[in-house]
XYZ file of C-alpha atoms in Angstrom:
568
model
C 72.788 64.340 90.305
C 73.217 68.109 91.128
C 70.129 70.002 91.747
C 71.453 72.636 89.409
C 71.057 69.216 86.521
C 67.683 69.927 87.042
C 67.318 73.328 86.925
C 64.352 74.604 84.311
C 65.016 76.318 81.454
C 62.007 77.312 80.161
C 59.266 79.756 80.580
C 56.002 80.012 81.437
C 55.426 76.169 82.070
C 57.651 74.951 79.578
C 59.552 72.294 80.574
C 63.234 72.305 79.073
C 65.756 70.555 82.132
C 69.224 71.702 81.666
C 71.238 69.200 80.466
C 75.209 68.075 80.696
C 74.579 66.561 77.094
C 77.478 68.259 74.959
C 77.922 67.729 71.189
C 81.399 66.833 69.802
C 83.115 70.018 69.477
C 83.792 68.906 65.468
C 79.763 68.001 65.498
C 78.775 71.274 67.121
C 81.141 73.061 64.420
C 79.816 71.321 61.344
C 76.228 72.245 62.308
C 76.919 75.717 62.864
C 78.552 76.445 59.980
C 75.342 75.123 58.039
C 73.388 77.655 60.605
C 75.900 80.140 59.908
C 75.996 79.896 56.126
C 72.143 80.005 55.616
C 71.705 83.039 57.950
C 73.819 84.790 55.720
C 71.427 83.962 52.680
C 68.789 84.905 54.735
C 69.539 88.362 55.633
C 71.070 88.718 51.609
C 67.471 87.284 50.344
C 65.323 89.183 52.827
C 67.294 92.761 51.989
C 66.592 91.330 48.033
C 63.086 91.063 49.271
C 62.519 94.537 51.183
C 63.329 96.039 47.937
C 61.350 94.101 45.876
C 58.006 94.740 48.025
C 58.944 98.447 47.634
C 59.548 98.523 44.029
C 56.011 96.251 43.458
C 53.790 99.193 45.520
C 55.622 102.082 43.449
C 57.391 103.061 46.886
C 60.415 103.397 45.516
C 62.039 103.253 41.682
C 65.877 101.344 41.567
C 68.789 102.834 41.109
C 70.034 101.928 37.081
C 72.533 99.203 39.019
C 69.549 97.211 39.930
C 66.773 95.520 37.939
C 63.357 94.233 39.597
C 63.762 91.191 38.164
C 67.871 90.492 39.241
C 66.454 91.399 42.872
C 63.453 88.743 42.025
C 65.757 86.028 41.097
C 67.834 86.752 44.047
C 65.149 86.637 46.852
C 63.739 83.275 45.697
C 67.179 81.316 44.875
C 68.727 82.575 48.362
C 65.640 81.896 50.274
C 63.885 79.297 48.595
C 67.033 77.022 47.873
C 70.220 78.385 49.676
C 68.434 79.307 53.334
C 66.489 76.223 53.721
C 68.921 73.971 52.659
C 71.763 75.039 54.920
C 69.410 75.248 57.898
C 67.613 71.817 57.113
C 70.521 69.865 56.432
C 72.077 71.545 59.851
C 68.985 70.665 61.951
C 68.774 67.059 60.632
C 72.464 66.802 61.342
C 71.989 67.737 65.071
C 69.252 65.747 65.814
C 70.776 62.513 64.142
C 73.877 62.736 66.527
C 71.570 63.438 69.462
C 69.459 60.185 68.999
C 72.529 58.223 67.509
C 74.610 57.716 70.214
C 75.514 61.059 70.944
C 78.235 61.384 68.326
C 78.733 61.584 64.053
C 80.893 58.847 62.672
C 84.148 60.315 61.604
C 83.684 59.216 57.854
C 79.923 60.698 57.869
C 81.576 63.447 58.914
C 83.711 63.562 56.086
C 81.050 63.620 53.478
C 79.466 66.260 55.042
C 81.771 68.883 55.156
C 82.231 67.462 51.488
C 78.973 68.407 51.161
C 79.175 71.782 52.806
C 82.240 73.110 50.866
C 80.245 71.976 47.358
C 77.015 73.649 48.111
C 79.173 76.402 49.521
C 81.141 76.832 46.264
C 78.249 76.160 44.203
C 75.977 79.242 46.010
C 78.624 81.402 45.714
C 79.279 81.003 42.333
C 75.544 81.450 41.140
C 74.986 84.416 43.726
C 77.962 86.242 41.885
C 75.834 85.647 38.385
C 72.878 86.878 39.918
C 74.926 90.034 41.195
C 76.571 91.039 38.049
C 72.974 90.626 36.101
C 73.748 87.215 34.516
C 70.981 85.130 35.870
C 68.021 87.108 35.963
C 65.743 83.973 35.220
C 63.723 83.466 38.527
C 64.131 81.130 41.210
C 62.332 78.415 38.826
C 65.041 79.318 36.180
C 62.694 79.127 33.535
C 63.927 78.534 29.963
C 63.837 79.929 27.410
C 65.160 82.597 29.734
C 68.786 82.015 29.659
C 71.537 82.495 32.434
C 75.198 82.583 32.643
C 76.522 79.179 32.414
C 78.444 79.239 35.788
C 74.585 80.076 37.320
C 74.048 76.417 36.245
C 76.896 74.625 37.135
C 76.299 76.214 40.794
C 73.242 74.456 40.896
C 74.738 71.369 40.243
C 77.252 71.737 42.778
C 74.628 72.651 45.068
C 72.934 69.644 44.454
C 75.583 67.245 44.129
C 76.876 68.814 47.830
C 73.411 67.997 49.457
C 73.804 64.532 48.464
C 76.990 64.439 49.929
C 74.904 65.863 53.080
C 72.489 62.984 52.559
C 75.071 60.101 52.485
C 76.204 61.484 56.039
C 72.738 60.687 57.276
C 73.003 57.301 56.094
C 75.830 56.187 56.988
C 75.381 57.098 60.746
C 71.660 55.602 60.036
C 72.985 52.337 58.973
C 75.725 52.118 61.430
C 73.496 52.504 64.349
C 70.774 49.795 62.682
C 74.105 47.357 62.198
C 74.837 47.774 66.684
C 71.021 47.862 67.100
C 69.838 44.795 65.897
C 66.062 43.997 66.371
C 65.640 47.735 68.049
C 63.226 50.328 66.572
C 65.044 53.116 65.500
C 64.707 56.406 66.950
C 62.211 58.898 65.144
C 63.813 61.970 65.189
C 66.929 59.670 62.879
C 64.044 57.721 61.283
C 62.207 61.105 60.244
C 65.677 62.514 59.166
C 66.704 59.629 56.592
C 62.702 59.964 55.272
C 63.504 63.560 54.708
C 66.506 62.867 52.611
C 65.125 60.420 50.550
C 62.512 62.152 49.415
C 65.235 65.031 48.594
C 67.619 62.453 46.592
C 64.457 60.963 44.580
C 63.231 64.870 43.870
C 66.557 66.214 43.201
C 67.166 63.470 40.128
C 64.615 65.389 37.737
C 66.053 68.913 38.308
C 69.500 67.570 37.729
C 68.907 65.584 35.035
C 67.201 69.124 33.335
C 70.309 71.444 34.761
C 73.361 69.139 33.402
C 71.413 67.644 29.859
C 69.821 70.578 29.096
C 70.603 74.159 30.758
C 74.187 73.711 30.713
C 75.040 72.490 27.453
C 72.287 74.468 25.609
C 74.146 77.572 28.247
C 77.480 77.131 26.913
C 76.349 76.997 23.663
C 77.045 73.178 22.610
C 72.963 73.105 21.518
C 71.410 75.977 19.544
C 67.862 74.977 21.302
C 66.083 73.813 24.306
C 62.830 71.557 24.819
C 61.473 74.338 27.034
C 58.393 71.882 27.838
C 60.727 68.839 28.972
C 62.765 71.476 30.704
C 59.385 72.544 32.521
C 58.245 69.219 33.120
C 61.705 68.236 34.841
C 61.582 71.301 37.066
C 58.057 70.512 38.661
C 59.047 67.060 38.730
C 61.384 68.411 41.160
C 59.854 71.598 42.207
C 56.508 70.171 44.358
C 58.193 67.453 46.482
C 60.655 70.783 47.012
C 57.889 71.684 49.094
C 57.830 68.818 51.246
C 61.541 68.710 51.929
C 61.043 72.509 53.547
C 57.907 70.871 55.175
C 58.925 67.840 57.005
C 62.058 68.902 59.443
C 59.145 71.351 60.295
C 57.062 68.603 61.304
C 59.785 66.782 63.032
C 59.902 69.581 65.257
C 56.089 69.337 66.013
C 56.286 66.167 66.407
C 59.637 65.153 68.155
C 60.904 67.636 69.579
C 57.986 70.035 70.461
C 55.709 67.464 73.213
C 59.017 67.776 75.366
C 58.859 71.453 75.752
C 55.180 71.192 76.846
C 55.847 68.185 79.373
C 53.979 65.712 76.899
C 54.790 62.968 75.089
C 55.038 61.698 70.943
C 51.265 60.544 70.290
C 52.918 57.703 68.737
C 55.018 55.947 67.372
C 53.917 54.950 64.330
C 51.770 57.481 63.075
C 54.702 59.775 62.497
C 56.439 57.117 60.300
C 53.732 56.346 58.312
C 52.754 60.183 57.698
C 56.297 60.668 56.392
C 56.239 57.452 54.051
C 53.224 58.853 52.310
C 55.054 62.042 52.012
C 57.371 60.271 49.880
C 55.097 58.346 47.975
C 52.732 60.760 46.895
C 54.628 64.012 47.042
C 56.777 63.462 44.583
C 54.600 62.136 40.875
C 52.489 64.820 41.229
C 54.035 68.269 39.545
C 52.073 68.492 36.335
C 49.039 70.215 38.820
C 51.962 73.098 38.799
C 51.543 73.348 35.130
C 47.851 72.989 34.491
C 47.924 75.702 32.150
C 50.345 74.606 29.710
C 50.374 72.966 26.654
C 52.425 69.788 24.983
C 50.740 67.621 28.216
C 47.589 65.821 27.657
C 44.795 66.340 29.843
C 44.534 62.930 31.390
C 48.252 63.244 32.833
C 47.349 66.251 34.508
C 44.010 65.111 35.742
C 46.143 62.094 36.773
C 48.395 63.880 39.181
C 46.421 66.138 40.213
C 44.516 62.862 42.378
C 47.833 62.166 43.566
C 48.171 65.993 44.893
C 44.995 65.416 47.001
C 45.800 61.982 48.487
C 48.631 64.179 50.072
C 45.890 65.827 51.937
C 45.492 62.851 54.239
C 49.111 62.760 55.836
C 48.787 66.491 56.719
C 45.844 65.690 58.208
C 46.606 63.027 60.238
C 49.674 65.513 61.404
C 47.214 68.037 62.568
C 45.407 65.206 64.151
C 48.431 63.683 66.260
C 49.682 67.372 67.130
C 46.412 68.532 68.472
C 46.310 65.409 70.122
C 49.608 65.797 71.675
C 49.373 69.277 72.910
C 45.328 68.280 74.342
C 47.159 65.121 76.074
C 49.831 67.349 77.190
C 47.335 70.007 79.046
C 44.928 67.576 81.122
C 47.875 65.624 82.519
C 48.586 68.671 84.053
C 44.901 68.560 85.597
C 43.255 71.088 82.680
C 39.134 70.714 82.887
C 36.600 71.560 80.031
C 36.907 70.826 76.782
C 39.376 73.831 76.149
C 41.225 74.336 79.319
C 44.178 72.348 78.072
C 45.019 75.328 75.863
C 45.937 77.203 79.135
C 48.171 75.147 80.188
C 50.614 74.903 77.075
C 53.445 77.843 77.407
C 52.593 80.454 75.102
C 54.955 82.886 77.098
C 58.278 80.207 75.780
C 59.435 80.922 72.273
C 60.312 77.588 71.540
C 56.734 76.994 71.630
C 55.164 80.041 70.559
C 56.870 80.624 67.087
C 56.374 76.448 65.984
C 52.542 77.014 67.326
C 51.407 79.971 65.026
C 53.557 78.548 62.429
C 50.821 75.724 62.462
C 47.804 77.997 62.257
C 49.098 79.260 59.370
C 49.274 76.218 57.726
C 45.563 75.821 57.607
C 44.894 78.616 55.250
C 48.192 78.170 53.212
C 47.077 74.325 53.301
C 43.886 75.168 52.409
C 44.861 77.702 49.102
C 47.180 74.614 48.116
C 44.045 72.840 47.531
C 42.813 75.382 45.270
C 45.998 75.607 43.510
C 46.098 72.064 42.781
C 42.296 72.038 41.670
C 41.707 71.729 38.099
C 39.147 74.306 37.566
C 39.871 76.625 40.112
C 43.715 77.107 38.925
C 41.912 78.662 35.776
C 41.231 81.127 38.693
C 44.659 81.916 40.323
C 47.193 80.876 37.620
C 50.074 83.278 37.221
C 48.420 86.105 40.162
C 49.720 87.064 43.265
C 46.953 84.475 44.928
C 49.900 81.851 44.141
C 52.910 83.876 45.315
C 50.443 84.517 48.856
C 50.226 80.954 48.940
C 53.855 80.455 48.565
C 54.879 82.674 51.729
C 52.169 81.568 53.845
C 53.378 77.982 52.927
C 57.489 78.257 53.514
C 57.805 81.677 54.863
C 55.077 80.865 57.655
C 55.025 77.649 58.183
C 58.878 76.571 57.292
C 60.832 79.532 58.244
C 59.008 80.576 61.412
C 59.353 77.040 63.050
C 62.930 77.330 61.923
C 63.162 80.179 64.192
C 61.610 78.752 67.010
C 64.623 75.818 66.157
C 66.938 78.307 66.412
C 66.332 79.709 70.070
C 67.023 76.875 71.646
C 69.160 74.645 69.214
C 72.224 77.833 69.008
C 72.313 77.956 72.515
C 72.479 74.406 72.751
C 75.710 73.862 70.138
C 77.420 77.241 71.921
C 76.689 75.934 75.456
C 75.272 79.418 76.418
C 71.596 80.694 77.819
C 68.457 81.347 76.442
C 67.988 84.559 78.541
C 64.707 86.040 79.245
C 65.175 89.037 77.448
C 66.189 87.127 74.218
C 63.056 84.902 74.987
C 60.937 87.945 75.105
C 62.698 89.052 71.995
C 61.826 85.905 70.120
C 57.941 86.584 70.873
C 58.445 90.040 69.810
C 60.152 89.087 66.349
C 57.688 85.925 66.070
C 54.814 87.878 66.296
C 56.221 90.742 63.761
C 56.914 88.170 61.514
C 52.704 87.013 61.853
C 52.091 90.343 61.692
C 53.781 91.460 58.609
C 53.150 87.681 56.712
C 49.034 88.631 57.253
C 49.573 91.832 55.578
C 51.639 90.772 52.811
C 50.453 87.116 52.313
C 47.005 87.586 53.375
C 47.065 90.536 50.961
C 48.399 88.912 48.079
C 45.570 85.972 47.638
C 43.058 88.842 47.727
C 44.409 91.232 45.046
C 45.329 88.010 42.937
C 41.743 86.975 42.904
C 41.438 90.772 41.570
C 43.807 89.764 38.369
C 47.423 91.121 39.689
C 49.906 89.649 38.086
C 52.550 88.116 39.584
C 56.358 87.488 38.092
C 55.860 91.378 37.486
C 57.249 94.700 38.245
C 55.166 97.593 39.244
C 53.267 99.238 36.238
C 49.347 101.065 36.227
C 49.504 99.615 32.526
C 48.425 103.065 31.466
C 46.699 103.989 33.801
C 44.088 101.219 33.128
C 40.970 101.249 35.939
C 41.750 97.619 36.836
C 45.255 97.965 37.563
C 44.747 101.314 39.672
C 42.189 99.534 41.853
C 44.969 97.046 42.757
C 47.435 99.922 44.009
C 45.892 100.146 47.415
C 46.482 96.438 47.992
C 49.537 96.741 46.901
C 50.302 99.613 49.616
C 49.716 97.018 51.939
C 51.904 94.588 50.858
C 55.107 97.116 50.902
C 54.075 97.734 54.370
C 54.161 93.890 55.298
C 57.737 93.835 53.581
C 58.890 96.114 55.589
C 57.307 94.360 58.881
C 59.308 91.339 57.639
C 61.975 92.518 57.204
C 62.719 93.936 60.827
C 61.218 91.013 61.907
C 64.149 89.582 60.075
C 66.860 92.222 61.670
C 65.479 90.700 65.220
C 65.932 87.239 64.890
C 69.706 88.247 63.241
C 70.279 90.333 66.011
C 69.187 87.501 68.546
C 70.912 84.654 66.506
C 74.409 86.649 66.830
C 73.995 87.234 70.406
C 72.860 83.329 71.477
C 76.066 82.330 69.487
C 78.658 85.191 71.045
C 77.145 87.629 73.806
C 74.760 85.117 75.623
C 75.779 83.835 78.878
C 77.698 80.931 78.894
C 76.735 77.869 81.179
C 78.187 74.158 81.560
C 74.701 72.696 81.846
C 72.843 74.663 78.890
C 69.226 73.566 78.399
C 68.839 70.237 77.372
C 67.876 69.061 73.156
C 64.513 68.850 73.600
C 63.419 64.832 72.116
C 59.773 63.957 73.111
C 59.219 60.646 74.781
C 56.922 58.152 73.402
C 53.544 57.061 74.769
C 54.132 53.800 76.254
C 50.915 53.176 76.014
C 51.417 52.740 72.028
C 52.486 49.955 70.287
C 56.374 49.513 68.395
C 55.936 50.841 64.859
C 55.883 47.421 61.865
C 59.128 46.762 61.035
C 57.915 46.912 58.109
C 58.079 51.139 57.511
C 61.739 50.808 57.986
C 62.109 48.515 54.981
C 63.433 51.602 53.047
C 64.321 49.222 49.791
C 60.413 48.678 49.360
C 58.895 52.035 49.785
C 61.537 53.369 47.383
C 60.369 50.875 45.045
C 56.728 51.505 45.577
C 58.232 55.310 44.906
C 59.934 54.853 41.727
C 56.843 52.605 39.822
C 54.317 55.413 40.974
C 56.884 57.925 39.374
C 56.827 56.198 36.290
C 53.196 55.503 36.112
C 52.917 59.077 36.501
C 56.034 60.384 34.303
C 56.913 57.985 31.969
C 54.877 58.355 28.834
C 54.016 61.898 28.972
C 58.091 62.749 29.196
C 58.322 60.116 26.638
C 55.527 62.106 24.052
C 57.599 65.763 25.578
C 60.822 63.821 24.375
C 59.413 63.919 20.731
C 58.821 67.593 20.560
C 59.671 68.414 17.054
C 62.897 70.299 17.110
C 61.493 72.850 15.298
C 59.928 74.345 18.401
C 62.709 74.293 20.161
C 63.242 77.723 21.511
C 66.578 79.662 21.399
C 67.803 81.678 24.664
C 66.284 84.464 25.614
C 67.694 87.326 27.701
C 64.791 90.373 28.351
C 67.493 92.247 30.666
């Protein structure tokens, strides 16, 4: 083994060995053009976004080619559905070929790019509604607000194409199970196929509302639409949505992160049994996103809104195993006092850095979801900015910023070139922007919505009332942590392009970073990998939960159906 094999490639303590490890050049292909593809939405939906947070503080007024709300629509569907999905489904992708022998079946990699060119097709063809003012209903696509048919049937080929992605999984899952016999699997694959089947189960209730409901009622084959049904189907769908941004975060802290630090996975079990709850209990739970509205009886919603909390408990037990791991991590490498271990850990490395504050962030986003989902306090915030603060602290912070800390050393690894020092020192710049402008925009955005801003809203001083002038400061502020955001943006672009192109190239780039477990912990029951039976346990909560209140939804006299809408 060359010395140069073991040559460092991280800073300031971190511990990242180059590697001869090489993806398939088809593998290393298919995942970039996921990377590729949701960078794109991400610059589109930021630029949507910097324009938005100008309009909102009365910065700047449109041009007649643009409405507030078109730009609205367009910064949550690209972000919130087209960005993450591309990148997740890419970063699950890579990390099931690393810990599956090294290499994607040739007929999982058929269904994926199956996948790709459907969810490709599919965002294209609902962007172009959005751009020609067609689809102006929000990222939640709220009827009775009505889009262009061809908005819908995007969706649905978005959605169909990430269960194409899904199958991929599976099959190179079950193939390596089948030539494994009697071994435990590995967690970064285990962790992946959790992810997606929490995704297939959520994805069911949004398609079932997009193909029975928005498209026929879109092409005008139904007069009228349930809009309560429609509502119900969407959170069914739109909560667990949450968790599918949030776990390939946490595989990251938990996988991939204790190798960077020279530590190792806390265990082995913990992590499997945090993501089976996930599915369990993220999913019958979406009614505490509509505690405000009517046609749902008050017991159903009290109902789910217990199940919300007992999702507390596997977040906790995350923070638990990750603080655990990192204090581990710092007194093997001889840290005294009860906080010396913090020293240790390489806050001058990126790869660590960006994942790390991600995770403080999560305690007050964590900590506002719990007020959300509370039945008296979401009197409080309901329909205020408090809820769209919430929402970026949750995915913009804690997603998207680990996903850029993913990116600095995962591009380098698929393009065999060099995390440089100067695109390291980069990364901490544009990480710590992006903190910078989230606190002023986010942090910002609970406080004014305890005031009474609206949110879903464009700017107005609704004549000049007292109340709404005292929010315009606030509102200042927020403009000014769009803008912060969005440079922040421009950097990690900038630094994205130059890892995949500029970077120097090198034939032993750093290795993929997969944490070793403890050996001191025990193999994981084989019982959390009996996927038939948590499913099961999945689908009966579901319908404890769902069943008769879409049943009593179902019998909505027709009379109240509403006809489309269009306000634009």
């Amino acid at each position: 083994m060359s010395a140069a094999k073991h040559k460092n490639a991280g800073f300031d303590g971190a511990v990242i060995p180059a590697s001869s490890f090489a993806f398939d050049v088809k593998d290393a292909n298919l995942i970039l053009a996921h990377l590729i593809f949701s960078f794109i939405a991400l610059f589109l939906g930021a630029l949507a976004g910097l324009l938005q947070a100008l309009v909102r503080a009365g910065y700047i007024v449109l041009p007649p080619m643009l409405d507030y709300y078109q730009l609205l629509t367009a910064h949550g569907v690209l972000l919130a559905l087209v960005f993450t999905t591309f990148f997740i489904i890419g970063f699950l992708y890579s990390g099931v070929v690393k810990t599956l022998d090294g290499k994607m079946l040739a007929s999982a990699r058929s269904w994926a790019w199956w996948g790709f060119y459907l969810m490709l097709a599919g965002t294209i063809m609902a962007a172009i509604t959005i751009l020609t003012n067609d689809a102006s209903v929000l990222y939640t696509f709220y009827a009775p607000l009505q889009a262009s048919p061809w908005f819908y049937i995007g969706l649905v080929l978005v959605i169909v194409g990430s269960w194409f992605s899904s199958i991929a999984i599976f099959i190179n899952y079950a193939y390596w199970r089948r030539t494994h016999k009697g071994e435990v699997s590995p967690l970064f694959a285990y962790m992946a196929v959790a992810t997606m089947i929490l995704w297939i189960i959520a994805t069911i209730g949004v398609a079932v509302e997009v193909i029975f409901q928005l498209v026929p009622w879109s092409l005008g084959w139904t007069p009228r639409i349930n809009v309560a049904l429609s509502r119900a189907l969407f959170w069914y769908f739109g909560h667990p949505l949450v968790y599918f941004w949030l776990l390939p975060a946490y595989i990251y802290w938990y996988v991939n992160v204790p190798r960077i630090i020279k530590g190792k996975v806390f265990s082995n079990t913990l992590p499997r049994l945090t993501f089976i709850l996930f599915i369990l209990y993220s999913v019958p739970v979406g009614f505490h996103h509509q505690l405000n509205e009517p046609g749902i009886s008050n017991f159903w919603k009290f109902l789910q809104v217990v199940l919300t909390m007992i999702v507390v408990f596997p977040s906790l037990m995350t923070a638990f195993a990750i603080i655990g791991t990192f204090e581990l991590a710092g007194r093997s490498q001889g840290a005294k006092g009860r906080f010396g271990w913090i020293r240790k850990l390489p806050w001058g490395d990126v790869r660590f850095l960006a994942p790390v504050l991600s995770m403080l962030m999560f305690i007050p986003a964590g900590a506002g979801g719990i007020v959300n989902a509370s039945y008296q306090m979401n009197q409080v915030v309901h329909n205020t900015l408090w809820v769209t603060g919430h929402f970026h602290l949750t995915l913009a912070t804690s997603v998207v910023l680990t996903f850029f800390g993913i990116s600095y050393w995962l591009i380098p690894v698929l393009t065999r070139r060099t995390l440089t020092p100067g695109a390291n020192k980069l990364g901490i710049v544009q990480s710590v922007l992006w903190i910078a402008g989230m606190l002023l925009l986010g942090i910002t955005m609970h406080i004014v919505g305890l005031m009474g801003e609206p949110r879903r809203s464009s700017f107005s001083t609704y004549n000049d009332h007292a109340t709404a002038l005292s929010w315009l400061p606030y509102m200042y502020v927020i403009g000014i942590g769009g803008v912060l955001l969005f440079i922040s943006v421009m950097l990690f672009l900038f630094a994205a392009v130059y890892l995949m192109y500029y970077a120097p190239r090198t034939d032993q780039p750093a290795e993929y970073p997969i944490g070793e477990v403890d050996e001191s912990t025990q193999h994981p029951p084989l019982i959390l990998e009996r996927w038939s039976l948590w499913i099961a346990v999945t689908v009966v909560l579901v319908l404890v939960a769902y069943a008769v209140p879409i049943w009593h939804l179902m019998q909505t006299p027709l009379a109240t159906w509403s006809p489309p809408v269009r306000t634009w």
